[in-house]
């Protein structure tokens, strides 16, 4: 392969020299300088003769590169398969059920989107590409560490369900006022996110609202919390969520995708309300 490359590059250089000689001949010929034109013509013919084997060399070079390309693709496919196997093995050991085929694997409620190339990476999503969480290098340990971190952040072992339901009910009442809805009426699911985010701020932020003291709480955290809610009744009121229509899913402000516990599937909700429980 190396010898073929050297031979081909030598031929390319000869072709460049021939091109220069032909250009010089053409210039002198147009000027009508017969002596100079003859000299340039002879030089051009010699230079063209030096590239007689260019076409054959190019064909050989093309065949060699094609063979190398095929081998490289095969090796890369094997490396991809080994990577996917290593990731699946480590995640299965941590009780994540892994399935799918490259370029996308699923692990519990997460999807792993692999991008290969000079800047290869693994993008981690909650759900089937619903919420982008993080990016990891194409290293099994890095990928598993990111999944572990995101799972611990969104679905920690400790979850105070009664406290979260109380937050929801309070946020609903505030949203009713802000949106001008009637008590017991529907409000956008997304309208509760800023209300709960504000409730969760520490005194330092409330005293002096600055980005340094702000505690982040957004769509993905709210969706994860909603997915863990089992009891929906508080103080004689029941939480009811309304499934989004197709048109409502086109705008992020009109719906919220909520995962089902532990799996990749989920539901898009548009509005919610708290209604009195009838006997």
XYZ file of C-alpha atoms in Angstrom:
279
model
C 0.000 0.000 0.000
C 2.774 2.465 0.914
C 4.637 1.825 -2.358
C 1.431 2.346 -4.326
C 0.861 5.647 -2.578
C 4.419 6.830 -3.332
C 4.113 5.823 -6.985
C 0.758 7.559 -7.350
C 1.962 10.777 -5.665
C 5.008 10.787 -7.942
C 2.721 10.504 -10.973
C 0.519 13.311 -9.666
C 3.582 15.542 -9.273
C 4.648 14.708 -12.817
C 1.169 15.591 -14.053
C 1.365 18.958 -12.285
C 4.727 19.654 -13.942
C 3.298 18.654 -17.330
C 0.397 21.007 -16.833
C 2.767 23.852 -16.079
C 4.860 23.064 -19.183
C 1.787 22.959 -21.421
C 0.655 26.307 -20.029
C 4.062 27.859 -20.736
C 4.073 26.462 -24.291
C 0.591 27.815 -24.953
C 1.573 31.259 -23.743
C 4.662 31.424 -25.973
C 2.750 30.046 -28.958
C 0.074 32.747 -28.643
C 2.784 35.407 -28.594
C 4.195 34.057 -31.868
C 7.693 33.532 -30.399
C 8.742 30.655 -32.656
C 12.074 29.794 -31.030
C 10.688 29.969 -27.539
C 7.533 28.144 -28.645
C 9.612 25.264 -30.046
C 11.616 25.024 -26.837
C 8.471 25.010 -24.717
C 6.804 22.448 -27.003
C 9.709 20.032 -26.624
C 9.680 20.492 -22.839
C 5.915 19.919 -22.711
C 6.174 16.706 -24.728
C 8.835 15.352 -22.373
C 6.714 16.242 -19.352
C 3.615 14.588 -20.845
C 5.663 11.484 -21.540
C 6.526 11.280 -17.842
C 2.836 10.800 -16.947
C 2.102 8.012 -19.409
C 1.389 5.608 -16.526
C -0.871 7.947 -14.552
C -4.121 6.287 -15.587
C -2.829 2.828 -14.661
C -1.469 4.134 -11.360
C -4.742 5.862 -10.576
C -6.694 2.646 -11.201
C -4.348 0.702 -8.930
C -4.576 3.372 -6.242
C -8.372 3.363 -6.453
C -8.493 -0.419 -6.034
C -6.111 -0.324 -3.055
C -8.075 2.407 -1.280
C -11.372 0.595 -1.910
C -9.959 -2.577 -0.365
C -8.675 -0.659 2.656
C -12.032 1.101 3.019
C -13.857 -2.225 3.069
C -11.503 -3.605 5.706
C -11.788 -0.444 7.831
C -15.584 -0.557 7.721
C -15.557 -4.189 8.820
C -13.217 -3.399 11.707
C -15.368 -0.423 12.744
C -18.507 -2.587 12.690
C -16.770 -5.082 14.990
C -15.693 -2.279 17.316
C -19.268 -0.926 17.395
C -20.616 -4.363 18.271
C -18.036 -4.780 21.038
C -18.902 -1.342 22.428
C -22.640 -2.081 22.425
C -22.012 -5.432 24.108
C -19.821 -3.876 26.802
C -22.388 -1.142 27.509
C -25.235 -3.664 27.690
C -23.255 -5.947 30.013
C -22.431 -3.164 32.476
C -25.951 -1.733 32.489
C -27.540 -5.167 32.905
C -25.332 -5.642 35.941
C -26.898 -2.481 37.365
C -30.438 -3.787 36.733
C -31.130 -1.779 33.581
C -32.837 -3.837 30.908
C -30.973 -3.088 27.669
C -32.442 -3.664 24.214
C -32.289 -2.290 20.680
C -29.691 -2.153 17.939
C -27.097 0.442 17.024
C -27.202 3.334 16.538
C -29.796 3.412 19.353
C -30.008 1.303 22.503
C -32.549 1.555 25.293
C -31.861 1.098 28.997
C -34.932 1.289 31.222
C -36.470 4.747 30.669
C -33.372 6.008 28.852
C -32.379 5.888 25.188
C -28.748 5.956 24.086
C -28.077 7.486 20.679
C -24.619 6.622 19.309
C -22.857 8.868 16.804
C -19.723 7.451 15.225
C -17.021 9.292 13.342
C -14.174 11.661 14.126
C -16.223 13.156 16.966
C -18.079 10.086 18.186
C -20.293 10.356 21.244
C -23.302 8.835 22.981
C -26.256 11.142 23.603
C -28.441 10.100 26.535
C -32.157 10.879 26.469
C -35.053 10.300 28.806
C -37.618 8.425 26.772
C -37.347 7.858 23.020
C -35.508 11.106 22.286
C -37.836 13.219 24.449
C -35.495 14.998 26.869
C -31.766 15.340 26.156
C -29.921 14.701 29.409
C -26.204 14.386 28.698
C -23.492 13.294 26.275
C -20.762 10.764 26.962
C -17.651 9.641 25.135
C -17.737 6.279 23.371
C -16.428 4.536 26.449
C -18.582 1.967 28.291
C -17.550 3.230 31.723
C -18.338 6.854 30.836
C -21.709 5.932 29.332
C -22.713 3.803 32.322
C -21.576 6.498 34.747
C -23.786 9.040 32.969
C -26.794 6.709 33.043
C -26.190 6.040 36.727
C -25.926 9.755 37.478
C -29.061 10.712 35.525
C -31.077 7.879 37.033
C -30.029 8.904 40.544
C -30.862 12.538 39.831
C -34.299 11.951 38.290
C -35.396 8.819 40.149
C -33.686 8.876 43.565
C -34.480 6.102 46.043
C -36.136 8.601 48.358
C -39.308 10.198 47.006
C -41.789 11.968 49.274
C -44.981 11.304 47.343
C -47.387 13.102 49.775
C -45.149 16.191 49.761
C -45.006 16.254 45.963
C -48.782 15.843 45.670
C -49.208 18.758 48.095
C -46.883 20.841 45.922
C -48.931 19.915 42.870
C -52.196 20.943 44.488
C -50.765 24.261 45.647
C -49.180 24.905 42.251
C -52.529 24.142 40.635
C -54.311 26.743 42.764
C -51.688 29.342 41.822
C -51.939 28.390 38.151
C -55.715 28.788 38.283
C -55.234 32.374 39.434
C -52.518 33.156 36.882
C -54.388 31.657 33.936
C -57.796 32.972 34.978
C -59.302 29.485 35.023
C -62.167 28.474 37.300
C -61.498 26.435 40.431
C -61.602 22.800 39.387
C -61.042 23.786 35.763
C -58.272 22.636 33.466
C -54.919 24.422 33.342
C -51.903 23.612 31.145
C -49.668 20.987 32.724
C -46.654 23.124 31.922
C -48.083 26.070 33.891
C -47.295 24.204 37.133
C -43.567 23.885 36.437
C -42.568 27.490 37.283
C -44.819 27.431 40.347
C -43.118 24.347 41.778
C -39.694 25.627 40.741
C -40.322 28.791 42.780
C -41.569 26.769 45.768
C -38.333 24.794 45.808
C -36.011 27.770 46.010
C -33.915 28.186 49.140
C -34.191 31.287 51.352
C -30.995 32.683 49.826
C -32.698 32.938 46.429
C -35.908 34.392 47.825
C -33.943 37.062 49.680
C -31.752 37.910 46.685
C -32.854 36.241 43.433
C -29.639 35.558 41.549
C -28.624 32.776 39.172
C -25.911 31.680 41.641
C -28.565 30.736 44.227
C -31.238 29.463 41.828
C -32.144 25.789 42.170
C -32.966 24.363 38.747
C -36.255 22.510 38.284
C -37.588 22.065 34.764
C -39.664 19.922 32.439
C -37.628 16.751 32.755
C -37.544 16.857 36.576
C -41.286 17.569 36.716
C -42.031 14.750 34.252
C -39.920 12.326 36.309
C -41.705 13.299 39.529
C -45.122 12.938 37.916
C -44.184 9.458 36.701
C -43.688 8.328 40.326
C -47.040 9.556 41.571
C -49.380 6.736 42.585
C -51.839 8.368 44.973
C -53.728 11.228 43.338
C -56.120 12.219 46.122
C -55.409 15.003 48.605
C -57.834 16.767 50.958
C -60.852 15.347 49.171
C -59.518 16.426 45.755
C -58.377 14.129 42.961
C -55.698 14.954 40.407
C -56.766 14.274 36.838
C -54.462 14.490 33.828
C -55.748 14.957 30.284
C -53.992 13.262 27.375
C -52.761 15.687 24.712
C -54.222 15.706 21.221
C -51.971 15.370 18.183
C -52.051 19.130 17.547
C -51.131 19.879 21.176
C -47.930 17.818 20.917
C -46.517 20.112 18.237
C -45.716 22.861 20.722
C -43.631 22.186 23.840
C -45.690 24.721 25.782
C -48.899 22.772 25.121
C -47.911 19.386 26.504
C -45.579 17.409 28.739
C -44.308 13.909 28.021
C -44.368 11.773 31.193
C -42.560 8.410 31.232
C -44.107 5.223 32.518
C -42.184 3.791 35.492
C -38.947 2.085 34.478
C -39.624 1.761 30.757
C -39.144 3.806 27.590
C -42.835 4.381 26.940
C -44.756 7.398 28.154
C -47.794 9.624 27.656
C -48.194 13.215 26.473
C -50.428 15.224 28.800
C -51.849 18.651 27.973
C -53.899 19.816 30.963
C -54.667 18.829 34.530
C -57.113 19.701 37.282
C -58.040 18.853 40.846
C -61.674 17.950 41.271
C -63.713 17.056 44.333
C -64.001 13.351 45.007
C -67.629 12.273 44.910
C -68.855 9.734 47.433
